[in-house]
């Protein structure tokens, strides 16, 4: 198996296949330091946590990860706790994507198959036949050819795999660009709440999240055209304090160690397969982060894909690879809807009519057990095979 990309999708796929006796080689264009430092997701669904434990990389997660029973949903005057454990019997974990990636890289470099960083000119070839190959240049500048049975495109949104699938199939793309972005910070300060706070505010959405008992992760909605240089730390803390305000509570501030602006989009590309090239994770789909779904969706994709590939490569049966794309896409669209719904409900856009609709929806989720359960089931993660 040739696996392009050492993000969570590629690394976990390699680990799952290795445990079933399938040889893999993972090719990553960036350096190990770069991949391990990229600040991204922070919330793991129960299924994701169980999968990481099952493949033997759950030890540090169980020690350092923070299990959360629910989240707070807020609109001016009200901070309402949704208890996922009570609503659907599941919870989520706070454990950074950077930590997941570090754990998977350590495991792979310890006892796993080859993982090559710093490769370039990665080019899959002959994916329509039975014996594809990947040409690439290794970190020493030497041209290499990897002969393989199957290629996995887990190379993220800007990778080389998706364009190849699109070019060779009668596929489709769907895209929605949202008229707002998130300005995110990491700060060396203890989180000001015990669980995440998602806040609707007339001046825009804000999210209080965390990475550990001493590191906070916070976001504010901004215009996509905003420049990070125009946002001093004081201005960011002021916006967060205003939007997250609730009586009897105050936001703790501290040194900001990272800040960036992230555009928000939904994107789905179908099918997730061309011949012997299979897409998984951000290579095939992007969701806006409001539902905390991207990383978890990548994990769900590779769980399905690993089962299908083990069946193909060890039992020579094509049934599961033939249904992989449709099965994965059913879940992708569910998560795409949930992420769009959370995004639409919580971000300030449109006019006062839109604002009243959003507030009505928020009040409904905070007062109806059925409405709250629908959010809880989606947030904590639906079955991998819907
Ligand atoms: P990745 O992580 O982008 O990894 C792809 C890897 O492929 C490499 N690559 C190549 N390698 C070789 N040859 C090429 N030609 C290559 N082109 C690219 C890249 O260097 C990279 O290492 O995709 P993957 O593995 O599919 O993982 C997806 C997740 O990273 C992503 O969905 C999440 O981070 C999304 N996300 C969140 N997801 C959650 O589940 N919960 C969250 O709380 C959450 N919060 C977030 C997020 C994403 C965010 N950003 C920055 C978009 C918060 C943010 C701010
Ligand atoms: C994060 O901690 O980075 C985070 C948490 C929840 C989200 C998005 C991002 O919905």
XYZ file of C-alpha atoms and ligand atoms in Angstrom:
451
model
C 0.000 0.000 0.000
C 1.275 3.434 -0.818
C -0.168 6.097 1.479
C 0.219 9.752 0.476
C 0.130 12.146 3.440
C 1.001 11.708 7.126
C -1.919 13.569 8.688
C -4.239 11.713 11.046
C -5.935 9.882 8.140
C -2.757 8.491 6.534
C -1.018 7.635 9.800
C -4.034 5.844 11.261
C -4.708 3.968 8.020
C -1.111 2.751 8.023
C -1.448 1.597 11.631
C -4.761 -0.220 11.024
C -3.342 -2.020 7.973
C -0.085 -2.911 9.701
C -2.067 -4.653 12.456
C -3.716 -6.785 9.741
C -0.422 -7.713 8.110
C -0.649 -5.341 5.131
C 2.665 -3.608 4.261
C 2.489 0.149 3.840
C 4.796 3.023 2.993
C 3.704 6.535 4.038
C 4.987 9.497 1.984
C 4.815 12.974 3.538
C 5.888 16.167 1.823
C 6.547 18.146 5.041
C 9.094 17.601 7.800
C 8.289 15.700 10.984
C 8.628 18.913 13.031
C 6.175 20.750 10.794
C 3.567 17.976 10.851
C 3.806 17.627 14.648
C 3.473 21.369 15.283
C 0.436 22.138 13.098
C -2.291 23.364 15.490
C -5.700 22.089 14.451
C -8.530 20.065 15.911
C -9.063 19.440 19.590
C -12.176 17.330 20.109
C -12.279 13.561 19.702
C -15.494 11.555 19.441
C -15.901 8.406 21.513
C -15.397 6.240 18.425
C -12.159 8.051 17.566
C -10.841 7.518 21.093
C -11.773 3.826 21.003
C -10.082 3.378 17.620
C -6.861 4.992 18.886
C -6.922 2.700 21.941
C -7.596 -0.355 19.751
C -4.511 0.321 17.610
C -2.308 0.737 20.696
C -1.864 4.517 20.779
C -4.384 5.353 23.528
C -2.071 5.315 26.537
C -1.126 9.025 26.635
C -4.622 10.005 25.498
C -6.080 8.160 28.495
C -3.570 9.853 30.798
C -3.644 13.416 29.450
C -6.908 13.712 27.474
C -9.801 15.497 29.178
C -13.133 13.613 28.995
C -16.071 16.031 28.693
C -19.679 15.063 29.424
C -21.085 17.880 27.311
C -20.821 21.471 26.076
C -22.342 24.848 26.961
C -24.544 26.609 24.409
C -24.842 30.324 25.032
C -26.810 33.318 23.842
C -26.967 36.662 25.663
C -28.161 36.126 29.214
C -28.111 32.318 29.121
C -25.379 29.702 29.325
C -27.037 26.310 29.025
C -25.269 22.998 29.662
C -26.059 20.081 27.350
C -25.141 16.824 29.044
C -24.279 14.326 26.296
C -23.879 11.456 28.756
C -27.498 11.919 29.873
C -28.824 12.642 26.380
C -27.182 9.803 24.467
C -24.777 7.923 26.735
C -21.616 9.171 25.004
C -18.954 11.786 25.697
C -16.093 13.520 23.882
C -12.410 14.048 24.724
C -10.231 17.143 24.543
C -6.904 15.969 23.093
C -5.132 17.993 20.420
C -4.721 16.705 16.873
C -1.021 17.554 17.314
C -0.875 15.003 20.147
C -2.750 12.342 18.128
C -0.306 12.860 15.260
C 2.740 12.710 17.587
C 1.483 9.446 19.140
C 0.864 7.852 15.722
C 4.265 8.984 14.370
C 6.080 7.653 17.443
C 4.333 4.286 17.090
C 5.075 4.089 13.371
C 8.749 5.017 13.754
C 9.138 2.597 16.716
C 7.917 -0.632 15.215
C 5.983 0.265 12.098
C 6.466 0.372 8.349
C 8.420 3.136 6.547
C 7.315 6.745 6.965
C 9.263 9.129 4.725
C 9.192 12.859 5.470
C 10.267 15.638 3.132
C 9.428 13.861 -0.137
C 8.470 15.839 -3.251
C 7.044 15.396 -6.769
C 4.649 12.707 -5.514
C 2.833 11.314 -8.574
C 0.500 8.305 -8.513
C 0.406 6.443 -11.848
C -1.687 3.692 -13.489
C -4.316 3.755 -10.776
C -6.892 2.338 -13.200
C -4.950 -0.921 -13.588
C -4.116 -3.672 -11.104
C -0.558 -2.520 -10.373
C -0.316 1.211 -9.651
C 2.874 2.968 -8.624
C 3.888 6.235 -7.012
C 6.829 8.214 -8.339
C 8.439 10.629 -5.898
C 11.711 12.295 -4.973
C 13.019 11.395 -1.522
C 14.419 13.850 1.028
C 17.949 13.331 -0.405
C 16.762 14.369 -3.860
C 16.814 10.816 -5.282
C 14.010 9.830 -7.678
C 12.138 6.760 -6.393
C 9.325 4.490 -7.572
C 7.008 2.710 -5.153
C 5.226 -0.270 -6.751
C 2.038 -1.041 -4.833
C -1.301 -2.843 -4.984
C -3.328 0.139 -3.830
C -2.780 3.880 -3.290
C -4.459 5.861 -0.503
C -4.872 9.599 -1.087
C -4.814 10.982 2.452
C -3.011 14.141 1.409
C -5.524 16.715 2.632
C -7.361 19.472 0.814
C -4.359 20.698 -1.221
C -2.978 17.260 -2.122
C -2.357 15.615 -5.508
C -4.818 12.731 -5.154
C -8.227 14.383 -5.450
C -7.522 16.060 -8.823
C -6.571 12.643 -10.205
C -9.828 11.075 -9.023
C -11.859 13.994 -10.370
C -10.101 13.834 -13.737
C -10.685 10.106 -14.169
C -14.275 9.723 -13.013
C -17.603 11.319 -13.806
C -17.614 12.736 -10.323
C -18.980 15.882 -8.725
C -17.847 18.568 -6.344
C -20.030 20.560 -3.982
C -18.753 23.665 -2.250
C -20.062 26.344 0.099
C -17.921 29.252 1.208
C -19.193 30.961 4.339
C -19.132 34.765 4.623
C -17.074 34.670 7.833
C -13.871 33.224 9.280
C -12.478 32.253 12.699
C -9.653 34.068 14.388
C -8.137 31.423 16.694
C -5.643 31.787 19.526
C -3.741 29.456 21.819
C -3.015 31.010 25.218
C -1.030 29.920 28.257
C -3.873 30.322 30.708
C -6.133 27.848 32.500
C -9.483 27.448 30.681
C -12.177 29.700 32.166
C -14.847 26.976 31.991
C -14.849 23.238 32.700
C -16.256 22.392 29.240
C -16.442 24.102 25.826
C -18.663 27.192 25.455
C -20.264 27.874 22.036
C -21.642 31.425 22.159
C -24.018 33.289 19.840
C -23.592 37.068 20.212
C -24.877 40.092 18.224
C -21.226 40.964 17.454
C -20.443 37.456 16.260
C -19.765 33.890 17.385
C -17.158 32.991 20.018
C -15.862 29.626 21.214
C -14.025 28.824 24.396
C -12.058 25.596 24.072
C -8.884 24.202 25.597
C -5.955 21.868 25.100
C -5.019 21.064 28.701
C -5.663 22.305 32.262
C -3.176 25.128 31.565
C -3.724 25.938 27.869
C -6.826 27.638 26.417
C -7.899 27.621 22.761
C -10.337 30.376 21.806
C -11.978 31.572 18.618
C -13.945 34.655 17.500
C -15.924 35.083 14.296
C -14.345 37.710 12.010
C -14.768 38.863 8.446
C -12.686 36.675 6.052
C -10.973 39.833 4.770
C -9.626 40.744 8.242
C -5.834 40.895 8.658
C -4.286 39.219 11.667
C -1.952 42.240 12.136
C -5.018 44.364 12.914
C -5.904 42.153 15.869
C -3.713 42.928 18.865
C -3.913 40.486 21.772
C -5.883 43.103 23.739
C -8.417 43.488 20.943
C -8.882 39.710 20.765
C -9.340 39.368 24.542
C -11.837 42.274 24.506
C -13.902 40.622 21.774
C -13.804 37.266 23.568
C -14.774 38.850 26.926
C -17.728 40.681 25.349
C -19.060 37.756 23.364
C -18.600 35.106 26.070
C -19.887 37.339 28.917
C -22.441 35.960 31.328
C -23.383 37.233 34.819
C -21.051 36.152 37.614
C -18.344 34.829 35.264
C -15.214 36.348 33.836
C -12.704 35.287 31.211
C -9.139 34.616 32.355
C -6.550 36.068 29.989
C -2.894 35.132 29.481
C 0.019 35.160 27.033
C -1.059 34.358 23.457
C 1.315 31.780 21.897
C -0.313 31.343 18.476
C -2.882 33.235 16.422
C -4.278 32.830 12.932
C -7.357 33.443 10.782
C -9.100 30.443 9.226
C -11.559 30.708 6.340
C -14.599 28.448 6.607
C -15.929 26.207 3.893
C -17.894 23.043 3.211
C -16.600 20.860 0.405
C -17.465 17.343 -0.783
C -15.922 15.477 -3.696
C -17.496 12.260 -5.003
C -16.671 9.491 -5.681
C -13.926 8.798 -3.147
C -12.311 6.252 -5.449
C -10.797 5.900 -8.882
C -9.702 2.320 -9.668
C -7.038 1.513 -7.106
C -6.743 5.043 -5.718
C -8.895 5.699 -2.619
C -9.454 9.094 -0.968
C -9.979 9.590 2.764
C -10.160 12.572 5.125
C -9.719 16.188 4.044
C -8.574 15.016 0.586
C -12.248 14.263 -0.133
C -14.161 16.654 2.116
C -13.916 19.724 4.336
C -16.385 20.805 6.995
C -16.437 24.110 8.875
C -15.025 23.493 12.377
C -18.166 24.467 14.334
C -19.253 20.816 14.667
C -15.737 19.538 15.580
C -16.097 16.915 12.879
C -13.121 17.090 10.458
C -10.619 14.906 12.271
C -13.305 12.481 13.428
C -14.597 12.125 9.895
C -11.074 11.336 8.681
C -10.850 8.604 11.338
C -14.241 7.179 10.315
C -13.201 7.129 6.624
C -10.002 5.197 7.256
C -11.766 2.765 9.598
C -14.082 1.823 6.710
C -11.263 1.911 4.168
C -8.965 -0.318 6.236
C -11.684 -2.984 6.527
C -12.280 -2.831 2.776
C -8.573 -3.000 1.881
C -7.809 -5.877 4.246
C -10.628 -7.811 2.569
C -9.295 -6.943 -0.878
C -5.634 -7.626 -0.193
C -5.844 -10.683 2.053
C -9.092 -12.365 0.904
C -9.130 -11.063 -2.695
C -12.790 -9.971 -2.257
C -13.861 -6.676 -3.856
C -17.263 -6.244 -2.157
C -16.127 -3.772 0.524
C -13.921 -1.663 -1.735
C -16.841 -1.439 -4.149
C -19.151 -0.011 -1.458
C -16.481 2.126 0.310
C -17.206 5.407 -1.480
C -20.998 5.261 -1.035
C -20.776 4.211 2.613
C -18.197 6.853 3.471
C -20.150 9.551 1.632
C -23.363 8.757 3.539
C -21.546 9.659 6.752
C -19.735 12.594 5.125
C -23.066 14.167 4.145
C -24.505 13.618 7.637
C -21.488 15.401 9.162
C -21.604 18.053 6.427
C -25.204 18.787 7.363
C -24.488 18.868 11.103
C -21.470 21.161 10.641
C -23.458 23.487 8.343
C -26.352 23.522 10.848
C -24.139 24.377 13.842
C -22.363 27.020 11.747
C -25.609 28.567 10.494
C -27.161 28.624 13.964
C -24.223 30.201 15.773
C -22.607 32.747 13.428
C -23.945 36.261 13.012
C -24.935 36.771 9.379
C -27.865 38.129 7.430
C -30.329 40.569 9.002
C -32.380 40.828 12.204
C -34.846 38.273 10.860
C -32.010 35.734 10.596
C -30.900 36.589 14.133
C -34.374 35.873 15.530
C -34.467 32.526 13.698
C -31.082 31.609 15.179
C -32.154 32.552 18.698
C -35.376 30.608 18.304
C -33.393 27.533 17.238
C -30.963 27.925 20.161
C -33.834 28.232 22.654
C -35.385 25.113 21.161
C -32.170 23.083 21.578
C -31.850 24.352 25.163
C -35.445 23.512 26.117
C -36.449 20.401 24.169
C -34.834 17.099 25.103
C -35.513 15.749 21.598
C -33.773 18.725 19.969
C -30.860 18.524 22.423
C -30.489 14.792 21.821
C -30.234 15.331 18.077
C -27.310 17.702 18.657
C -25.733 15.358 21.233
C -25.887 12.288 18.976
C -24.287 14.115 16.063
C -21.650 15.914 18.162
C -20.488 12.778 19.976
C -20.427 10.849 16.695
C -22.798 8.579 14.806
C -21.951 4.978 13.870
C -19.090 4.631 11.381
C -21.265 2.570 9.033
C -24.580 4.461 8.935
P -4.339 16.656 6.897
O -4.243 16.740 8.397
O -4.430 17.896 6.130
O -3.095 15.796 6.413
C -2.719 15.688 5.051
C -1.228 15.457 4.992
O -0.821 15.274 3.626
C 0.362 16.006 3.393
N 0.464 16.243 1.926
C 1.256 15.536 1.107
N 2.124 14.532 1.336
C 2.793 14.023 0.277
N 2.629 14.465 -1.001
C 1.768 15.470 -1.278
N 1.601 15.894 -2.530
C 1.039 16.049 -0.204
N 0.118 17.041 -0.109
C -0.220 17.143 1.178
C 0.202 17.253 4.228
O 1.452 17.883 4.514
C -0.442 16.663 5.493
O 0.517 16.240 6.437
O -5.595 15.755 6.476
P -6.280 14.495 7.169
O -5.243 13.495 7.596
O -7.371 14.096 6.280
O -6.882 15.070 8.556
C -7.958 15.970 8.562
C -7.866 16.927 9.754
O -6.584 17.496 9.792
C -8.921 18.048 9.709
O -10.148 17.551 9.242
C -9.181 18.668 11.106
O -8.052 19.350 11.564
C -10.383 19.625 11.054
N -10.621 20.322 12.337
C -11.277 19.711 13.394
N -11.675 18.437 13.298
C -12.255 17.826 14.379
O -12.624 16.641 14.271
N -12.457 18.442 15.581
C -12.083 19.733 15.764
O -12.226 20.230 16.882
C -11.497 20.420 14.645
N -11.092 21.680 14.777
C -10.166 21.611 12.506
C -10.412 22.270 13.757
C -9.449 22.264 11.507
C -9.009 23.530 11.715
N -8.295 24.139 10.658
C -7.007 24.687 10.816
C -8.734 23.937 9.299
C -9.976 23.540 13.980
C -9.287 24.188 12.956
C -8.843 25.563 13.290
C -10.692 23.347 19.135
O -10.464 23.129 20.361
O -9.784 23.654 18.358
C -12.071 23.231 18.632
C -13.060 22.744 19.474
C -14.361 22.647 19.002
C -14.649 23.024 17.712
C -13.657 23.498 16.870
C -12.357 23.597 17.338
O -15.933 22.946 17.265
